[in-house]
PDB file of C-alpha atoms in Angstrom:
ATOM      1  CA  LYS U   1       0.000   0.000   0.000  1.00 55.00           C
ATOM      2  CA  ILE U   2       1.303   3.414  -0.921  1.00 67.00           C
ATOM      3  CA  LEU U   3      -1.217   5.553   0.939  1.00 62.00           C
ATOM      4  CA  VAL U   4      -3.211   4.375   3.934  1.00 72.00           C
ATOM      5  CA  ALA U   5      -6.151   6.737   4.295  1.00 73.00           C
ATOM      6  CA  PRO U   6      -9.932   6.566   4.176  1.00 78.00           C
ATOM      7  CA  ALA U   7     -11.365   6.244   0.682  1.00 80.00           C
ATOM      8  CA  PRO U   8     -13.261   9.591   0.703  1.00 83.00           C
ATOM      9  CA  LEU U   9     -10.103  11.459   1.686  1.00 81.00           C
ATOM     10  CA  VAL U  10      -8.015   9.774  -1.000  1.00 81.00           C
ATOM     11  CA  GLY U  11     -10.721  10.313  -3.615  1.00 85.00           C
ATOM     12  CA  ARG U  12     -11.038  14.009  -2.762  1.00 87.00           C
ATOM     13  CA  THR U  13      -7.258  14.449  -2.800  1.00 84.00           C
ATOM     14  CA  ILE U  14      -6.962  12.802  -6.205  1.00 86.00           C
ATOM     15  CA  ALA U  15      -9.819  14.941  -7.546  1.00 90.00           C
ATOM     16  CA  GLU U  16      -8.147  18.142  -6.292  1.00 90.00           C
ATOM     17  CA  LEU U  17      -4.803  17.091  -7.766  1.00 89.00           C
ATOM     18  CA  SER U  18      -6.534  16.369 -11.064  1.00 91.00           C
ATOM     19  CA  LYS U  19      -8.113  19.845 -11.101  1.00 93.00           C
ATOM     20  CA  THR U  20      -4.745  21.379 -10.267  1.00 90.00           C
ATOM     21  CA  LEU U  21      -3.007  19.515 -13.078  1.00 91.00           C
ATOM     22  CA  ILE U  22      -5.697  20.557 -15.565  1.00 93.00           C
ATOM     23  CA  ALA U  23      -5.330  24.206 -14.503  1.00 91.00           C
ATOM     24  CA  MET U  24      -1.554  23.958 -14.830  1.00 88.00           C
ATOM     25  CA  GLU U  25      -1.876  22.427 -18.314  1.00 90.00           C
ATOM     26  CA  LYS U  26      -4.144  25.315 -19.375  1.00 88.00           C
ATOM     27  CA  ALA U  27      -1.697  27.863 -17.951  1.00 83.00           C
ATOM     28  CA  MET U  28       1.233  26.228 -19.726  1.00 83.00           C
ATOM     29  CA  GLU U  29      -0.771  26.143 -22.966  1.00 83.00           C
ATOM     30  CA  LEU U  30      -1.468  29.877 -22.669  1.00 77.00           C
ATOM     31  CA  MET U  31       2.174  30.502 -21.885  1.00 74.00           C
ATOM     32  CA  ASN U  32       3.348  28.659 -24.997  1.00 78.00           C
ATOM     33  CA  ILE U  33       0.953  30.466 -27.353  1.00 77.00           C
ATOM     34  CA  PRO U  34       2.772  33.611 -28.445  1.00 74.00           C
ATOM     35  CA  PHE U  35       0.982  36.930 -28.284  1.00 72.00           C
ATOM     36  CA  PRO U  36       0.256  38.152 -31.828  1.00 79.00           C
ATOM     37  CA  ALA U  37       3.122  40.430 -32.859  1.00 80.00           C
ATOM     38  CA  PRO U  38       0.961  42.656 -35.132  1.00 85.00           C
ATOM     39  CA  TYR U  39      -1.394  43.362 -32.246  1.00 85.00           C
ATOM     40  CA  GLU U  40       1.482  44.287 -29.947  1.00 84.00           C
ATOM     41  CA  LYS U  41       3.027  46.598 -32.573  1.00 89.00           C
ATOM     42  CA  THR U  42      -0.358  48.233 -33.210  1.00 91.00           C
ATOM     43  CA  VAL U  43      -0.807  48.915 -29.512  1.00 91.00           C
ATOM     44  CA  LEU U  44       2.659  50.490 -29.350  1.00 92.00           C
ATOM     45  CA  VAL U  45       1.925  52.732 -32.344  1.00 94.00           C
ATOM     46  CA  LEU U  46      -1.411  53.785 -30.829  1.00 94.00           C
ATOM     47  CA  LEU U  47       0.304  54.607 -27.522  1.00 94.00           C
ATOM     48  CA  ILE U  48       2.846  56.799 -29.320  1.00 94.00           C
ATOM     49  CA  ILE U  49       0.071  58.542 -31.280  1.00 95.00           C
ATOM     50  CA  ASP U  50      -1.821  59.051 -28.009  1.00 93.00           C
ATOM     51  CA  MET U  51       1.301  60.524 -26.435  1.00 93.00           C
ATOM     52  CA  CYS U  52       1.703  62.977 -29.330  1.00 94.00           C
ATOM     53  CA  PHE U  53      -1.924  64.108 -29.688  1.00 93.00           C
ATOM     54  CA  CYS U  54      -3.066  64.039 -26.063  1.00 93.00           C
ATOM     55  CA  PRO U  55      -1.701  67.545 -25.279  1.00 92.00           C
ATOM     56  CA  PHE U  56      -3.656  68.990 -28.233  1.00 91.00           C
ATOM     57  CA  ALA U  57      -6.843  67.282 -27.063  1.00 90.00           C
ATOM     58  CA  SER U  58      -6.224  68.536 -23.544  1.00 89.00           C
ATOM     59  CA  LEU U  59      -6.011  72.125 -24.873  1.00 89.00           C
ATOM     60  CA  MET U  60      -9.714  71.853 -25.665  1.00 89.00           C
ATOM     61  CA  TRP U  61     -10.469  71.256 -21.977  1.00 86.00           C
ATOM     62  CA  SER U  62      -8.368  74.035 -20.528  1.00 88.00           C
ATOM     63  CA  ASP U  63      -6.531  77.196 -21.559  1.00 86.00           C
ATOM     64  CA  ARG U  64      -3.950  76.899 -18.776  1.00 91.00           C
ATOM     65  CA  TYR U  65      -0.761  75.148 -19.808  1.00 91.00           C
ATOM     66  CA  SER U  66      -0.222  73.637 -16.360  1.00 92.00           C
ATOM     67  CA  ALA U  67      -3.630  71.944 -16.493  1.00 92.00           C
ATOM     68  CA  VAL U  68      -2.932  70.719 -20.040  1.00 92.00           C
ATOM     69  CA  PHE U  69       0.397  69.263 -18.874  1.00 93.00           C
ATOM     70  CA  ILE U  70      -1.247  67.504 -15.889  1.00 94.00           C
ATOM     71  CA  PHE U  71      -4.146  66.106 -17.967  1.00 92.00           C
ATOM     72  CA  SER U  72      -1.810  64.879 -20.700  1.00 93.00           C
ATOM     73  CA  PHE U  73       0.686  63.377 -18.284  1.00 95.00           C
ATOM     74  CA  VAL U  74      -1.962  61.494 -16.296  1.00 95.00           C
ATOM     75  CA  ILE U  75      -3.720  60.077 -19.369  1.00 94.00           C
ATOM     76  CA  VAL U  76      -0.506  59.021 -21.123  1.00 95.00           C
ATOM     77  CA  PHE U  77       0.964  57.626 -17.889  1.00 96.00           C
ATOM     78  CA  ILE U  78      -2.129  55.486 -17.207  1.00 95.00           C
ATOM     79  CA  ASN U  79      -2.101  54.083 -20.760  1.00 94.00           C
ATOM     80  CA  TRP U  80       1.599  53.195 -20.611  1.00 94.00           C
ATOM     81  CA  ALA U  81       1.174  51.701 -17.124  1.00 95.00           C
ATOM     82  CA  LEU U  82      -1.621  49.434 -18.387  1.00 93.00           C
ATOM     83  CA  TYR U  83       0.581  48.406 -21.293  1.00 92.00           C
ATOM     84  CA  GLN U  84       3.460  47.538 -18.976  1.00 90.00           C
ATOM     85  CA  ILE U  85       1.129  45.522 -16.719  1.00 88.00           C
ATOM     86  CA  ALA U  86      -0.004  43.547 -19.773  1.00 85.00           C
ATOM     87  CA  VAL U  87       3.628  42.890 -20.708  1.00 83.00           C
ATOM     88  CA  VAL U  88       4.393  41.573 -17.208  1.00 82.00           C
ATOM     89  CA  LEU U  89       1.274  39.380 -17.149  1.00 80.00           C
ATOM     90  CA  GLU U  90       2.112  37.965 -20.570  1.00 78.00           C
ATOM     91  CA  GLU U  91       4.800  35.686 -19.102  1.00 77.00           C
ATOM     92  CA  PRO U  92       3.767  34.634 -15.558  1.00 77.00           C
ATOM     93  CA  PHE U  93       6.355  31.829 -15.152  1.00 77.00           C
ATOM     94  CA  GLY U  94       9.618  33.723 -15.548  1.00 76.00           C
ATOM     95  CA  ASP U  95      12.299  34.919 -13.145  1.00 80.00           C
ATOM     96  CA  ASP U  96      11.034  38.487 -12.760  1.00 79.00           C
ATOM     97  CA  GLU U  97       9.987  39.992  -9.457  1.00 81.00           C
ATOM     98  CA  PHE U  98       6.245  39.729 -10.153  1.00 80.00           C
ATOM     99  CA  ASP U  99       6.203  36.247 -11.699  1.00 83.00           C
ATOM    100  CA  ILE U 100       4.762  33.166 -10.046  1.00 83.00           C
ATOM    101  CA  ASP U 101       7.365  31.394  -7.924  1.00 84.00           C
ATOM    102  CA  CYS U 102       6.839  27.816  -9.097  1.00 83.00           C
ATOM    103  CA  LEU U 103       9.347  26.407  -6.594  1.00 86.00           C
ATOM    104  CA  SER U 104       7.517  27.782  -3.532  1.00 88.00           C
ATOM    105  CA  VAL U 105       4.148  26.689  -4.938  1.00 87.00           C
ATOM    106  CA  GLN U 106       5.506  23.155  -5.429  1.00 89.00           C
ATOM    107  CA  GLN U 107       7.044  23.102  -1.944  1.00 92.00           C
ATOM    108  CA  SER U 108       3.738  24.252  -0.427  1.00 91.00           C
ATOM    109  CA  LEU U 109       1.854  21.534  -2.311  1.00 89.00           C
ATOM    110  CA  ASN U 110       4.347  18.899  -1.133  1.00 90.00           C
ATOM    111  CA  LYS U 111       4.050  20.117   2.468  1.00 90.00           C
ATOM    112  CA  ASN U 112       0.255  19.867   2.320  1.00 87.00           C
ATOM    113  CA  LEU U 113       0.405  16.384   0.793  1.00 86.00           C
ATOM    114  CA  ILE U 114       2.769  15.220   3.548  1.00 87.00           C
ATOM    115  CA  LEU U 115       0.369  16.726   6.092  1.00 86.00           C
ATOM    116  CA  LEU U 116      -2.321  14.381   4.759  1.00 83.00           C
ATOM    117  CA  LEU U 117      -0.119  11.456   5.784  1.00 83.00           C
ATOM    118  CA  SER U 118       0.222  12.657   9.403  1.00 82.00           C
ATOM    119  CA  ALA U 119      -1.525  10.893  12.280  1.00 80.00           C
ATOM    120  CA  GLU U 120      -3.895  13.832  12.834  1.00 79.00           C
ATOM    121  CA  ALA U 121      -5.159  13.616   9.257  1.00 78.00           C
ATOM    122  CA  GLN U 122      -5.685   9.840   9.534  1.00 77.00           C
ATOM    123  CA  HIS U 123      -8.332  10.263  12.258  1.00 76.00           C
ATOM    124  CA  VAL U 124     -11.800   9.566  10.886  1.00 75.00           C
ATOM    125  CA  PRO U 125     -14.735  10.912  12.919  1.00 71.00           C
ATOM    126  CA  THR U 126     -17.160   8.296  14.157  1.00 73.00           C
ATOM    127  CA  THR U 127     -20.810   8.644  14.980  1.00 71.00           C
ATOM    128  CA  SER U 128     -22.866   7.331  17.821  1.00 69.00           C
ATOM    129  CA  LEU U 129     -26.632   7.082  17.873  1.00 69.00           C
ATOM    130  CA  ASP U 130     -26.606   6.948  21.686  1.00 63.00           C
ATOM    131  CA  ALA U 131     -25.794  10.580  22.457  1.00 56.00           C
ATOM    132  CA  ASP U 132     -27.778  10.836  25.698  1.00 59.00           C
ATOM    133  CA  ALA U 133     -24.664  10.407  27.867  1.00 59.00           C
ATOM    134  CA  ASP U 134     -22.859  13.356  26.312  1.00 59.00           C
ATOM    135  CA  LYS U 135     -25.786  15.697  25.591  1.00 59.00           C
ATOM    136  CA  ASP U 136     -25.001  17.800  28.700  1.00 62.00           C
ATOM    137  CA  HIS U 137     -21.796  19.008  27.051  1.00 65.00           C
ATOM    138  CA  LEU U 138     -23.640  20.349  23.996  1.00 63.00           C
ATOM    139  CA  PRO U 139     -25.039  23.902  23.908  1.00 64.00           C
ATOM    140  CA  GLU U 140     -28.802  24.348  23.954  1.00 65.00           C
ATOM    141  CA  PRO U 141     -30.217  24.513  20.426  1.00 59.00           C
ATOM    142  CA  LYS U 142     -31.912  27.764  19.464  1.00 55.00           C
ATOM    143  CA  ALA U 143     -35.561  27.933  18.488  1.00 49.00           C
ATOM    144  CA  VAL U 144     -34.707  29.188  15.006  1.00 45.00           C
ATOM    145  CA  SER U 145     -32.462  26.228  14.232  1.00 45.00           C
ATOM    146  CA  MET U 146     -35.008  23.807  15.731  1.00 45.00           C
ATOM    147  CA  ALA U 147     -37.779  25.266  13.566  1.00 43.00           C
ATOM    148  CA  TRP U 148     -35.530  25.069  10.516  1.00 45.00           C
ATOM    149  CA  ALA U 149     -34.562  21.467  11.334  1.00 47.00           C
ATOM    150  CA  LEU U 150     -38.228  20.533  11.681  1.00 49.00           C
ATOM    151  CA  GLY U 151     -39.023  22.168   8.350  1.00 48.00           C
ATOM    152  CA  THR U 152     -41.603  24.582   9.724  1.00 47.00           C
ATOM    153  CA  GLU U 153     -42.503  27.605   7.647  1.00 47.00           C
ATOM    154  CA  ASP U 154     -42.327  30.147  10.492  1.00 46.00           C
ATOM    155  CA  SER U 155     -38.698  29.930  11.639  1.00 41.00           C
ATOM    156  CA  ASP U 156     -39.024  32.973  13.933  1.00 44.00           C
ATOM    157  CA  SER U 157     -41.615  31.301  16.173  1.00 44.00           C
ATOM    158  CA  GLU U 158     -40.615  29.588  19.391  1.00 45.00           C
ATOM    159  CA  CYS U 159     -40.675  25.781  19.376  1.00 44.00           C
ATOM    160  CA  ASP U 160     -43.054  24.146  21.811  1.00 44.00           C
ATOM    161  CA  GLU U 161     -42.158  21.421  24.304  1.00 44.00           C
ATOM    162  CA  SER U 162     -43.194  18.529  22.022  1.00 42.00           C
ATOM    163  CA  HIS U 163     -40.472  19.474  19.544  1.00 42.00           C
ATOM    164  CA  ASP U 164     -37.865  19.562  22.345  1.00 42.00           C
ATOM    165  CA  GLU U 165     -38.787  15.998  23.338  1.00 39.00           C
ATOM    166  CA  THR U 166     -38.237  14.847  19.768  1.00 39.00           C
ATOM    167  CA  PHE U 167     -34.637  16.115  19.784  1.00 42.00           C
ATOM    168  CA  SER U 168     -33.756  15.142  23.352  1.00 40.00           C
ATOM    169  CA  GLY U 169     -34.224  11.385  22.854  1.00 40.00           C
ATOM    170  CA  ARG U 170     -31.630  10.296  20.306  1.00 43.00           C
ATOM    171  CA  GLY U 171     -29.029  12.260  18.399  1.00 46.00           C
ATOM    172  CA  ILE U 172     -25.798  11.899  16.527  1.00 44.00           C
ATOM    173  CA  LEU U 173     -22.589  12.628  18.348  1.00 42.00           C
ATOM    174  CA  PHE U 174     -19.314  13.259  16.530  1.00 39.00           C
ATOM    175  CA  ARG U 175     -16.221  12.226  18.467  1.00 39.00           C
TER     176      ARG U 175
END
């Protein structure tokens, strides 16, 4: 046996790993598809045109040269900043400062998988239908939750004594 764990835990772990691998495959596929060069060149040309004509468009808003300078600077700066963000996001798996650190992600995944093998993770909760002995340790249920559990339409009403007897007899206790 490679992994000794309850079947639901192993099944869920394998399902999560499968989803993770599928997401990684999609990310790698996107990474390997090059961004269209004509589109990138067109965006650069449009940014340069924007940088040249933005001061003239800003003159229509204001007659003061300081306001024109501020308007033009802010608009051109925001456009170039968005372009630079797109360039950084284009390659998420590199060695740059803002790229995804694949090594730390892998180490974190390995640490969490090893945690599943620990003794604490191997404990499976059990149920007991004879909960009368331990019912004193449980908090009193609220009327709203009792009404909801009984399926009554008016959950704001107080539960009467007959409903309390129904829940005080037998219950399920998680240990």
